[in-house]
Every structure is written in C-alpha cells, then in structure tokens.
PDB file of C-alpha atoms and ligand atoms in Angstrom:
ATOM      1  CA  MET R   1      14.204   6.772  -5.532  1.00  0.00           C
ATOM      2  CA  SER R   2      11.513   4.253  -4.639  1.00  0.00           C
ATOM      3  CA  THR R   3       9.546   2.486  -7.356  1.00  0.00           C
ATOM      4  CA  ARG R   4       6.729   1.632  -4.960  1.00  0.00           C
ATOM      5  CA  ALA R   5       3.364   2.983  -6.096  1.00  0.00           C
ATOM      6  CA  PRO R   6       1.668   4.754  -3.190  1.00  0.00           C
ATOM      7  CA  LEU R   7      -1.447   3.109  -1.790  1.00  0.00           C
ATOM      8  CA  ILE R   8      -4.188   5.308  -0.337  1.00  0.00           C
ATOM      9  CA  ALA R   9      -6.872   3.212   1.336  1.00  0.00           C
ATOM     10  CA  GLY R  10     -10.008   4.530   3.024  1.00  0.00           C
ATOM     11  CA  ASN R  11     -11.285   2.465   5.939  1.00  0.00           C
ATOM     12  CA  TRP R  12     -14.947   3.317   6.346  1.00  0.00           C
ATOM     13  CA  LYS R  13     -15.423   1.108   9.403  1.00  0.00           C
ATOM     14  CA  MET R  14     -19.160   0.811  10.250  1.00  0.00           C
ATOM     15  CA  HIS R  15     -20.202   3.756   8.118  1.00  0.00           C
ATOM     16  CA  LYS R  16     -22.320   4.120   4.976  1.00  0.00           C
ATOM     17  CA  THR R  17     -25.366   2.275   3.747  1.00  0.00           C
ATOM     18  CA  ILE R  18     -25.309   1.109   0.133  1.00  0.00           C
ATOM     19  CA  ALA R  19     -27.096   4.306  -0.915  1.00  0.00           C
ATOM     20  CA  GLU R  20     -24.537   6.452   0.913  1.00  0.00           C
ATOM     21  CA  ALA R  21     -21.676   4.431  -0.542  1.00  0.00           C
ATOM     22  CA  GLU R  22     -23.096   4.951  -4.059  1.00  0.00           C
ATOM     23  CA  SER R  23     -23.207   8.700  -3.705  1.00  0.00           C
ATOM     24  CA  PHE R  24     -19.648   8.645  -2.293  1.00  0.00           C
ATOM     25  CA  ILE R  25     -18.238   6.659  -5.229  1.00  0.00           C
ATOM     26  CA  GLN R  26     -20.002   8.816  -7.813  1.00  0.00           C
ATOM     27  CA  ALA R  27     -18.395  11.877  -6.218  1.00  0.00           C
ATOM     28  CA  LEU R  28     -14.973  10.226  -5.851  1.00  0.00           C
ATOM     29  CA  LEU R  29     -14.452   8.695  -9.306  1.00  0.00           C
ATOM     30  CA  PRO R  30     -14.126  11.924 -11.306  1.00  0.00           C
ATOM     31  CA  ARG R  31     -11.895  13.403  -8.617  1.00  0.00           C
ATOM     32  CA  VAL R  32      -9.307  10.597  -8.755  1.00  0.00           C
ATOM     33  CA  SER R  33      -9.472   9.664 -12.431  1.00  0.00           C
ATOM     34  CA  ALA R  34      -6.223  11.515 -13.175  1.00  0.00           C
ATOM     35  CA  ALA R  35      -4.311  10.259 -10.130  1.00  0.00           C
ATOM     36  CA  ASP R  36      -1.808   8.355 -12.229  1.00  0.00           C
ATOM     37  CA  GLY R  37       0.605   6.188 -10.332  1.00  0.00           C
ATOM     38  CA  VAL R  38      -1.478   6.076  -7.152  1.00  0.00           C
ATOM     39  CA  ASP R  39      -3.338   2.941  -6.034  1.00  0.00           C
ATOM     40  CA  VAL R  40      -6.635   3.992  -4.470  1.00  0.00           C
ATOM     41  CA  ALA R  41      -8.805   1.672  -2.365  1.00  0.00           C
ATOM     42  CA  ILE R  42     -12.003   2.033  -0.414  1.00  0.00           C
ATOM     43  CA  CYS R  43     -12.866  -0.419   2.361  1.00  0.00           C
ATOM     44  CA  PRO R  44     -16.654  -0.380   2.844  1.00  0.00           C
ATOM     45  CA  PRO R  45     -18.652  -2.540   5.260  1.00  0.00           C
ATOM     46  CA  PHE R  46     -19.463  -6.038   3.965  1.00  0.00           C
ATOM     47  CA  THR R  47     -22.972  -4.989   2.944  1.00  0.00           C
ATOM     48  CA  ALA R  48     -21.711  -2.413   0.432  1.00  0.00           C
ATOM     49  CA  LEU R  49     -18.859  -4.449  -1.076  1.00  0.00           C
ATOM     50  CA  ALA R  50     -20.731  -5.881  -4.063  1.00  0.00           C
ATOM     51  CA  ALA R  51     -22.264  -2.538  -4.986  1.00  0.00           C
ATOM     52  CA  MET R  52     -18.893  -0.781  -4.732  1.00  0.00           C
ATOM     53  CA  VAL R  53     -17.167  -3.437  -6.859  1.00  0.00           C
ATOM     54  CA  ASP R  54     -19.809  -2.839  -9.547  1.00  0.00           C
ATOM     55  CA  SER R  55     -19.629   0.934  -9.353  1.00  0.00           C
ATOM     56  CA  ALA R  56     -15.828   1.090  -9.315  1.00  0.00           C
ATOM     57  CA  ARG R  57     -15.329  -1.428 -12.144  1.00  0.00           C
ATOM     58  CA  GLY R  58     -13.035  -0.062 -14.840  1.00  0.00           C
ATOM     59  CA  SER R  59     -11.844   2.811 -12.629  1.00  0.00           C
ATOM     60  CA  ARG R  60      -8.627   3.154 -10.637  1.00  0.00           C
ATOM     61  CA  VAL R  61     -10.507   2.591  -7.377  1.00  0.00           C
ATOM     62  CA  GLN R  62     -10.092  -0.827  -5.807  1.00  0.00           C
ATOM     63  CA  VAL R  63     -12.401  -2.299  -3.186  1.00  0.00           C
ATOM     64  CA  TYR R  64     -11.108  -3.940  -0.005  1.00  0.00           C
ATOM     65  CA  ALA R  65     -12.967  -5.633   2.846  1.00  0.00           C
ATOM     66  CA  GLN R  66     -12.251  -4.705   6.452  1.00  0.00           C
ATOM     67  CA  ASN R  67     -11.839  -8.213   7.842  1.00  0.00           C
ATOM     68  CA  MET R  68     -12.328 -11.910   7.043  1.00  0.00           C
ATOM     69  CA  HIS R  69     -12.112 -15.271   8.790  1.00  0.00           C
ATOM     70  CA  GLN R  70      -9.003 -17.408   8.447  1.00  0.00           C
ATOM     71  CA  LEU R  71     -10.833 -20.654   7.585  1.00  0.00           C
ATOM     72  CA  GLN R  72     -12.626 -21.603   4.385  1.00  0.00           C
ATOM     73  CA  ASP R  73     -15.994 -22.355   5.965  1.00  0.00           C
ATOM     74  CA  GLY R  74     -17.541 -23.629   9.152  1.00  0.00           C
ATOM     75  CA  ALA R  75     -19.740 -22.802  12.122  1.00  0.00           C
ATOM     76  CA  PHE R  76     -18.560 -19.210  12.601  1.00  0.00           C
ATOM     77  CA  THR R  77     -21.665 -17.073  12.866  1.00  0.00           C
ATOM     78  CA  GLY R  78     -21.248 -13.611  11.421  1.00  0.00           C
ATOM     79  CA  GLU R  79     -17.961 -14.326   9.623  1.00  0.00           C
ATOM     80  CA  VAL R  80     -16.994 -14.398   5.936  1.00  0.00           C
ATOM     81  CA  SER R  81     -14.148 -16.239   4.219  1.00  0.00           C
ATOM     82  CA  ALA R  82     -11.500 -15.164   1.734  1.00  0.00           C
ATOM     83  CA  ALA R  83     -13.231 -17.153  -1.035  1.00  0.00           C
ATOM     84  CA  MET R  84     -16.501 -15.324  -0.360  1.00  0.00           C
ATOM     85  CA  LEU R  85     -14.722 -11.979  -0.778  1.00  0.00           C
ATOM     86  CA  ALA R  86     -12.840 -13.131  -3.865  1.00  0.00           C
ATOM     87  CA  GLU R  87     -16.135 -14.291  -5.403  1.00  0.00           C
ATOM     88  CA  LEU R  88     -17.377 -10.699  -5.136  1.00  0.00           C
ATOM     89  CA  ASP R  89     -14.266  -9.530  -7.033  1.00  0.00           C
ATOM     90  CA  VAL R  90     -13.023  -7.703  -3.980  1.00  0.00           C
ATOM     91  CA  ASP R  91      -9.343  -6.753  -4.455  1.00  0.00           C
ATOM     92  CA  GLY R  92      -8.029  -6.994  -0.927  1.00  0.00           C
ATOM     93  CA  VAL R  93      -8.697  -6.996   2.791  1.00  0.00           C
ATOM     94  CA  ILE R  94      -7.586  -5.104   5.885  1.00  0.00           C
ATOM     95  CA  LEU R  95      -6.332  -7.523   8.542  1.00  0.00           C
ATOM     96  CA  GLY R  96      -5.549  -6.909  12.199  1.00  0.00           C
ATOM     97  CA  HIS R  97      -6.887  -3.378  12.549  1.00  0.00           C
ATOM     98  CA  SER R  98      -6.341  -2.315  16.162  1.00  0.00           C
ATOM     99  CA  GLU R  99     -10.102  -2.029  16.663  1.00  0.00           C
ATOM    100  CA  ARG R 100     -10.452  -5.701  15.771  1.00  0.00           C
ATOM    101  CA  ARG R 101      -7.505  -6.650  17.966  1.00  0.00           C
ATOM    102  CA  GLU R 102      -8.774  -4.619  20.944  1.00  0.00           C
ATOM    103  CA  LEU R 103     -12.559  -4.949  20.692  1.00  0.00           C
ATOM    104  CA  TYR R 104     -12.852  -8.459  19.248  1.00  0.00           C
ATOM    105  CA  GLY R 105      -9.755 -10.161  20.633  1.00  0.00           C
ATOM    106  CA  GLU R 106      -8.159 -10.786  17.259  1.00  0.00           C
ATOM    107  CA  SER R 107      -4.900 -12.634  17.873  1.00  0.00           C
ATOM    108  CA  ASP R 108      -1.564 -12.652  16.066  1.00  0.00           C
ATOM    109  CA  ARG R 109      -1.996 -16.394  15.637  1.00  0.00           C
ATOM    110  CA  ALA R 110      -5.313 -15.948  13.786  1.00  0.00           C
ATOM    111  CA  LEU R 111      -3.829 -13.108  11.767  1.00  0.00           C
ATOM    112  CA  ALA R 112      -0.959 -15.252  10.540  1.00  0.00           C
ATOM    113  CA  LEU R 113      -3.561 -17.644   9.126  1.00  0.00           C
ATOM    114  CA  LYS R 114      -5.688 -14.817   7.728  1.00  0.00           C
ATOM    115  CA  VAL R 115      -2.752 -13.345   5.819  1.00  0.00           C
ATOM    116  CA  THR R 116      -1.959 -16.610   4.056  1.00  0.00           C
ATOM    117  CA  ALA R 117      -5.654 -17.369   3.449  1.00  0.00           C
ATOM    118  CA  ALA R 118      -6.066 -13.947   1.819  1.00  0.00           C
ATOM    119  CA  LEU R 119      -2.999 -14.443  -0.387  1.00  0.00           C
ATOM    120  CA  ALA R 120      -4.150 -17.926  -1.403  1.00  0.00           C
ATOM    121  CA  ALA R 121      -7.495 -16.471  -2.500  1.00  0.00           C
ATOM    122  CA  GLY R 122      -5.766 -13.781  -4.590  1.00  0.00           C
ATOM    123  CA  LEU R 123      -6.639 -10.939  -2.208  1.00  0.00           C
ATOM    124  CA  HIS R 124      -4.152  -8.168  -1.354  1.00  0.00           C
ATOM    125  CA  PRO R 125      -3.833  -8.038   2.433  1.00  0.00           C
ATOM    126  CA  ILE R 126      -3.091  -4.881   4.421  1.00  0.00           C
ATOM    127  CA  LEU R 127      -1.725  -6.049   7.789  1.00  0.00           C
ATOM    128  CA  CYS R 128      -2.107  -3.407  10.518  1.00  0.00           C
ATOM    129  CA  VAL R 129       0.450  -3.082  13.299  1.00  0.00           C
ATOM    130  CA  GLY R 130       1.136  -0.427  15.887  1.00  0.00           C
ATOM    131  CA  GLU R 131       1.815   0.374  19.502  1.00  0.00           C
ATOM    132  CA  SER R 132      -0.430   1.803  22.220  1.00  0.00           C
ATOM    133  CA  GLU R 133       0.340   5.084  23.954  1.00  0.00           C
ATOM    134  CA  SER R 134       1.673   3.315  27.048  1.00  0.00           C
ATOM    135  CA  GLU R 135       3.875   1.038  24.943  1.00  0.00           C
ATOM    136  CA  ARG R 136       5.399   4.083  23.256  1.00  0.00           C
ATOM    137  CA  GLU R 137       5.906   5.825  26.586  1.00  0.00           C
ATOM    138  CA  ARG R 138       7.657   2.724  27.972  1.00  0.00           C
ATOM    139  CA  GLY R 139       9.975   2.613  24.954  1.00  0.00           C
ATOM    140  CA  ASP R 140       8.343  -0.594  23.731  1.00  0.00           C
ATOM    141  CA  THR R 141       7.361   0.529  20.222  1.00  0.00           C
ATOM    142  CA  GLU R 142       9.986  -1.519  18.367  1.00  0.00           C
ATOM    143  CA  ARG R 143       9.417  -4.591  20.509  1.00  0.00           C
ATOM    144  CA  LYS R 144       5.679  -4.448  19.734  1.00  0.00           C
ATOM    145  CA  LEU R 145       6.219  -3.923  16.009  1.00  0.00           C
ATOM    146  CA  ARG R 146       8.776  -6.733  15.835  1.00  0.00           C
ATOM    147  CA  HIS R 147       6.371  -9.106  17.560  1.00  0.00           C
ATOM    148  CA  GLN R 148       3.390  -8.218  15.365  1.00  0.00           C
ATOM    149  CA  ILE R 149       5.401  -8.438  12.141  1.00  0.00           C
ATOM    150  CA  GLN R 150       7.105 -11.693  13.041  1.00  0.00           C
ATOM    151  CA  GLU R 151       3.833 -13.301  14.071  1.00  0.00           C
ATOM    152  CA  GLY R 152       1.568 -11.820  11.391  1.00  0.00           C
ATOM    153  CA  LEU R 153       3.948 -12.619   8.526  1.00  0.00           C
ATOM    154  CA  GLY R 154       5.307 -15.796  10.077  1.00  0.00           C
ATOM    155  CA  LYS R 155       3.608 -18.081   7.561  1.00  0.00           C
ATOM    156  CA  VAL R 156       4.283 -15.953   4.468  1.00  0.00           C
ATOM    157  CA  PRO R 157       7.196 -17.303   2.396  1.00  0.00           C
ATOM    158  CA  ALA R 158      10.043 -14.781   2.168  1.00  0.00           C
ATOM    159  CA  GLU R 159       9.628 -14.478  -1.600  1.00  0.00           C
ATOM    160  CA  GLN R 160       5.983 -13.391  -1.163  1.00  0.00           C
ATOM    161  CA  LEU R 161       6.466 -10.751   1.543  1.00  0.00           C
ATOM    162  CA  ALA R 162       5.983  -7.782  -0.774  1.00  0.00           C
ATOM    163  CA  GLU R 163       2.464  -8.981  -1.577  1.00  0.00           C
ATOM    164  CA  VAL R 164       1.414  -7.855   1.896  1.00  0.00           C
ATOM    165  CA  ALA R 165       1.128  -4.118   2.572  1.00  0.00           C
ATOM    166  CA  ILE R 166       1.930  -3.202   6.165  1.00  0.00           C
ATOM    167  CA  ALA R 167      -0.022  -0.371   7.764  1.00  0.00           C
ATOM    168  CA  TYR R 168       1.839   1.241  10.646  1.00  0.00           C
ATOM    169  CA  GLU R 169      -0.989   2.586  12.773  1.00  0.00           C
ATOM    170  CA  PRO R 170       0.000   3.848  16.214  1.00  0.00           C
ATOM    171  CA  ILE R 171      -3.111   3.197  18.289  1.00  0.00           C
ATOM    172  CA  TRP R 172      -2.839   6.566  20.027  1.00  0.00           C
ATOM    173  CA  ALA R 173      -3.121   8.313  16.649  1.00  0.00           C
ATOM    174  CA  ILE R 174      -6.244   6.517  15.391  1.00  0.00           C
ATOM    175  CA  GLY R 175      -9.321   8.701  15.449  1.00  0.00           C
ATOM    176  CA  THR R 176      -7.729  11.104  17.925  1.00  0.00           C
ATOM    177  CA  GLY R 177      -6.385  13.909  15.740  1.00  0.00           C
ATOM    178  CA  ALA R 178      -2.978  13.220  17.348  1.00  0.00           C
ATOM    179  CA  VAL R 179      -1.143  12.370  14.135  1.00  0.00           C
ATOM    180  CA  ALA R 180       2.355  10.908  14.463  1.00  0.00           C
ATOM    181  CA  SER R 181       5.151  13.359  13.736  1.00  0.00           C
ATOM    182  CA  PRO R 182       6.969  12.822  10.446  1.00  0.00           C
ATOM    183  CA  GLU R 183       9.956  11.591  12.434  1.00  0.00           C
ATOM    184  CA  GLN R 184       7.867   9.045  14.366  1.00  0.00           C
ATOM    185  CA  ALA R 185       6.173   7.793  11.177  1.00  0.00           C
ATOM    186  CA  GLN R 186       9.445   7.547   9.250  1.00  0.00           C
ATOM    187  CA  ASP R 187      11.288   5.812  12.101  1.00  0.00           C
ATOM    188  CA  ALA R 188       8.569   3.187  12.496  1.00  0.00           C
ATOM    189  CA  ALA R 189       8.184   2.611   8.754  1.00  0.00           C
ATOM    190  CA  ALA R 190      11.959   2.247   8.323  1.00  0.00           C
ATOM    191  CA  PHE R 191      12.062  -0.149  11.272  1.00  0.00           C
ATOM    192  CA  ILE R 192       9.305  -2.271   9.703  1.00  0.00           C
ATOM    193  CA  ARG R 193      11.166  -2.311   6.391  1.00  0.00           C
ATOM    194  CA  ALA R 194      14.335  -3.391   8.174  1.00  0.00           C
ATOM    195  CA  LEU R 195      12.409  -6.254   9.771  1.00  0.00           C
ATOM    196  CA  LEU R 196      11.248  -7.363   6.326  1.00  0.00           C
ATOM    197  CA  ALA R 197      14.801  -7.021   5.017  1.00  0.00           C
ATOM    198  CA  GLY R 198      15.866  -9.490   7.687  1.00  0.00           C
ATOM    199  CA  ARG R 199      13.973 -12.090   5.649  1.00  0.00           C
ATOM    200  CA  SER R 200      14.459 -10.727   2.115  1.00  0.00           C
ATOM    201  CA  ALA R 201      16.203  -7.494   1.178  1.00  0.00           C
ATOM    202  CA  GLU R 202      14.655  -7.603  -2.285  1.00  0.00           C
ATOM    203  CA  GLN R 203      11.098  -8.027  -0.969  1.00  0.00           C
ATOM    204  CA  ALA R 204      11.635  -5.333   1.677  1.00  0.00           C
ATOM    205  CA  GLU R 205      12.546  -2.873  -1.058  1.00  0.00           C
ATOM    206  CA  ARG R 206       9.323  -3.699  -2.929  1.00  0.00           C
ATOM    207  CA  ALA R 207       6.938  -3.960   0.031  1.00  0.00           C
ATOM    208  CA  ARG R 208       4.628  -1.069   0.797  1.00  0.00           C
ATOM    209  CA  VAL R 209       4.616   0.310   4.327  1.00  0.00           C
ATOM    210  CA  ILE R 210       1.798   2.796   4.773  1.00  0.00           C
ATOM    211  CA  TYR R 211       0.925   5.085   7.683  1.00  0.00           C
ATOM    212  CA  GLY R 212      -2.453   5.370   9.410  1.00  0.00           C
ATOM    213  CA  GLY R 213      -3.647   7.570  12.239  1.00  0.00           C
ATOM    214  CA  SER R 214      -5.472  10.903  11.845  1.00  0.00           C
ATOM    215  CA  VAL R 215      -4.312  11.464   8.260  1.00  0.00           C
ATOM    216  CA  ASN R 216      -6.236  14.285   6.596  1.00  0.00           C
ATOM    217  CA  ALA R 217      -5.964  16.567   3.582  1.00  0.00           C
ATOM    218  CA  GLY R 218      -3.862  19.021   5.607  1.00  0.00           C
ATOM    219  CA  ASN R 219      -1.153  16.657   6.869  1.00  0.00           C
ATOM    220  CA  ALA R 220      -1.045  14.000   4.129  1.00  0.00           C
ATOM    221  CA  ALA R 221       1.573  15.588   1.869  1.00  0.00           C
ATOM    222  CA  GLU R 222       4.206  15.779   4.605  1.00  0.00           C
ATOM    223  CA  LEU R 223       3.648  12.157   5.672  1.00  0.00           C
ATOM    224  CA  LEU R 224       3.503  10.810   2.125  1.00  0.00           C
ATOM    225  CA  ALA R 225       6.804  12.503   1.254  1.00  0.00           C
ATOM    226  CA  LEU R 226       8.687  10.409   3.840  1.00  0.00           C
ATOM    227  CA  PRO R 227      11.111   7.961   2.221  1.00  0.00           C
ATOM    228  CA  ASP R 228       9.723   4.817   3.858  1.00  0.00           C
ATOM    229  CA  VAL R 229       6.030   5.784   3.912  1.00  0.00           C
ATOM    230  CA  ASP R 230       4.340   4.428   0.788  1.00  0.00           C
ATOM    231  CA  GLY R 231       0.796   5.592   1.342  1.00  0.00           C
ATOM    232  CA  ALA R 232      -1.883   5.977   3.962  1.00  0.00           C
ATOM    233  CA  LEU R 233      -4.689   4.075   5.638  1.00  0.00           C
ATOM    234  CA  VAL R 234      -7.297   6.732   6.272  1.00  0.00           C
ATOM    235  CA  GLY R 235     -10.263   6.438   8.624  1.00  0.00           C
ATOM    236  CA  GLY R 236     -12.382   9.502   9.370  1.00  0.00           C
ATOM    237  CA  ALA R 237     -11.119  11.601   6.466  1.00  0.00           C
ATOM    238  CA  SER R 238     -11.983   8.852   3.982  1.00  0.00           C
ATOM    239  CA  LEU R 239     -15.709   9.293   4.583  1.00  0.00           C
ATOM    240  CA  ASP R 240     -15.787  12.530   2.615  1.00  0.00           C
ATOM    241  CA  PRO R 241     -14.995  12.125  -1.102  1.00  0.00           C
ATOM    242  CA  VAL R 242     -13.554  15.632  -1.445  1.00  0.00           C
ATOM    243  CA  GLN R 243     -11.165  15.191   1.453  1.00  0.00           C
ATOM    244  CA  PHE R 244     -10.250  11.639   0.441  1.00  0.00           C
ATOM    245  CA  ALA R 245      -9.540  12.795  -3.123  1.00  0.00           C
ATOM    246  CA  ALA R 246      -7.296  15.547  -1.729  1.00  0.00           C
ATOM    247  CA  ILE R 247      -5.282  12.896   0.158  1.00  0.00           C
ATOM    248  CA  VAL R 248      -4.994  10.870  -3.068  1.00  0.00           C
ATOM    249  CA  ALA R 249      -3.777  14.022  -4.865  1.00  0.00           C
ATOM    250  CA  ALA R 250      -1.160  14.542  -2.133  1.00  0.00           C
ATOM    251  CA  ALA R 251       0.254  11.104  -2.977  1.00  0.00           C
ATOM    252  CA  GLN R 252       0.938  12.001  -6.597  1.00  0.00           C
TER     253      GLN R 252
HETATM  254  C1  PEP Z   1      -7.962   3.819  10.927  1.00  0.00           C
HETATM  255  O1  PEP Z   1      -8.976   3.507  11.515  1.00  0.00           O
HETATM  256  O2  PEP Z   1      -7.315   2.959  10.320  1.00  0.00           O
HETATM  257  C2  PEP Z   1      -7.539   5.206  10.977  1.00  0.00           C
HETATM  258  C3  PEP Z   1      -6.336   5.484  10.593  1.00  0.00           C
HETATM  259  O3  PEP Z   1      -8.472   6.114  11.437  1.00  0.00           O
HETATM  260  P1  PEP Z   1      -8.310   7.711  11.446  1.00  0.00           P
HETATM  261  O4  PEP Z   1      -7.751   8.133  10.125  1.00  0.00           O
HETATM  262  O5  PEP Z   1      -9.691   8.233  11.681  1.00  0.00           O
HETATM  263  O6  PEP Z   1      -7.366   8.042  12.565  1.00  0.00           O
END
C-alpha cells in the first residue's frame, strides 16, 4: 500500500479575475476542510496569486503558479522568477504544461533549468509530460515520456527526485473530454515511476505521479484508485468549486 498522499491540483489557466477567484475559494474551503490526507492545490493566474495565498492561509489549500522563468532576473518582458513567486508565499508551480510547450515553444532544456530553479526557491514543481495523439498512434508514447522525463529531471539530483510531482497529461485528453482509460493512465504512470526508479528506487516509491486530461467528478474515483496514480491535475472541472471539491473527495 502506497504512503503517497494524493495531490489534487486545479489548473485555472487564463480564467478568473481576483473577484471571481475570491468567490471560488470561499465556496471551496468549507467543502474540502475535512479532506484529511489529501493535498489540494489551486493554480490561479499570476494576478490572483497573492489574493489566493491570503485567502487560503491556514487551510489545507495550497496555491501554485502556472509557470515561471528559469532565471533569477533579467530582460524577459512578461516573465516572473521563482524568487518572485516564493516571496508571495506561493507553494509550488506547474512547469511544462503542454499548452506552454505547444503555444509558447517551451523547451525541455528550459524546463530542466526551471525545475531546479523552483526547487532552489523552495517551490514544489509539478512537471507535465505526455504524448500527442499521433505519437500514441505511432506507438511512441514511451519514447516521448522517456525523453521528457530524462530531459526535464536531468539536473535534479537523484536524492531529490521525489520533490518533483510528475503530471502525466496525454495531450489528446486535455480539454477534449476524451479521458485516458484506466489502463492507459496506469501503464503510463507505472512507466514514469520505472524511469524514476532507474535513478533511485527509494525516490521513485515516494514520488507522486498524477494524471491530467478531462478528469471530472464522474471519472475521478476510478482514475485515483489506480496503484501508480497519486492524484490529478484538473483543468476545466477545477473552475467550479463544487465539482473540484467532489474530485478532492474522490481522492480520500
Ligand atoms: C490541464 O489543462 O492540465 C487539464 C488536464 O485540462 P482538462 O482537465 O480540462 O482536460
């Protein structure tokens, strides 16, 4: 039996003003206050981070950013650094979401630096990996995952691997309603854990591998019961506090 606490993280993407985020958190907090043993995180846009840190203080809800730059400072218009997030008391950061990789050209090389910069600043990184539909159809899923894990975690010392949560997010399942089957999710999560075990069996046993891609209140329980799936990264269904709280309850 695994001792890994499940992590349920809601990725809001470019949704919610500060006022909307406030009404969300006020609705969420009472609904998750008894979710013992589950780590709950919301990932608001940068503009709502400080307000959410304040509103969630003292609760079980953690606040993660959706991205950050790999360097400490510099001429990078529109970017923020790990230290800037840590100063806000943000708990962690999503790195390498497929939307950032596809729409903004985020590279594995930059991600390797982002992961270590986040860890150095005391932030918990969630590193996203996953194959496209055509890669799956070609039988390239494991090759893609191996590449992204090796590159993204390449600069993390073996004894620190479990400090990074890995989100397996098949691109074809994100925002499409086409959730991975339990077998597909379990196979990929177990494969990722085996890759980690190649560097440290002990860290692989402790590391959290979570699933993302069209998770909702109706399918969460089946996915979260899988032996190698330690939580969920939730997009669309995390925008509604009732549905998000139901996913948290399914993790208990
Ligand atoms: C995501 O964007 O990380 C995600 C999993 O989105 P959705 O749940 O909407 O598929």
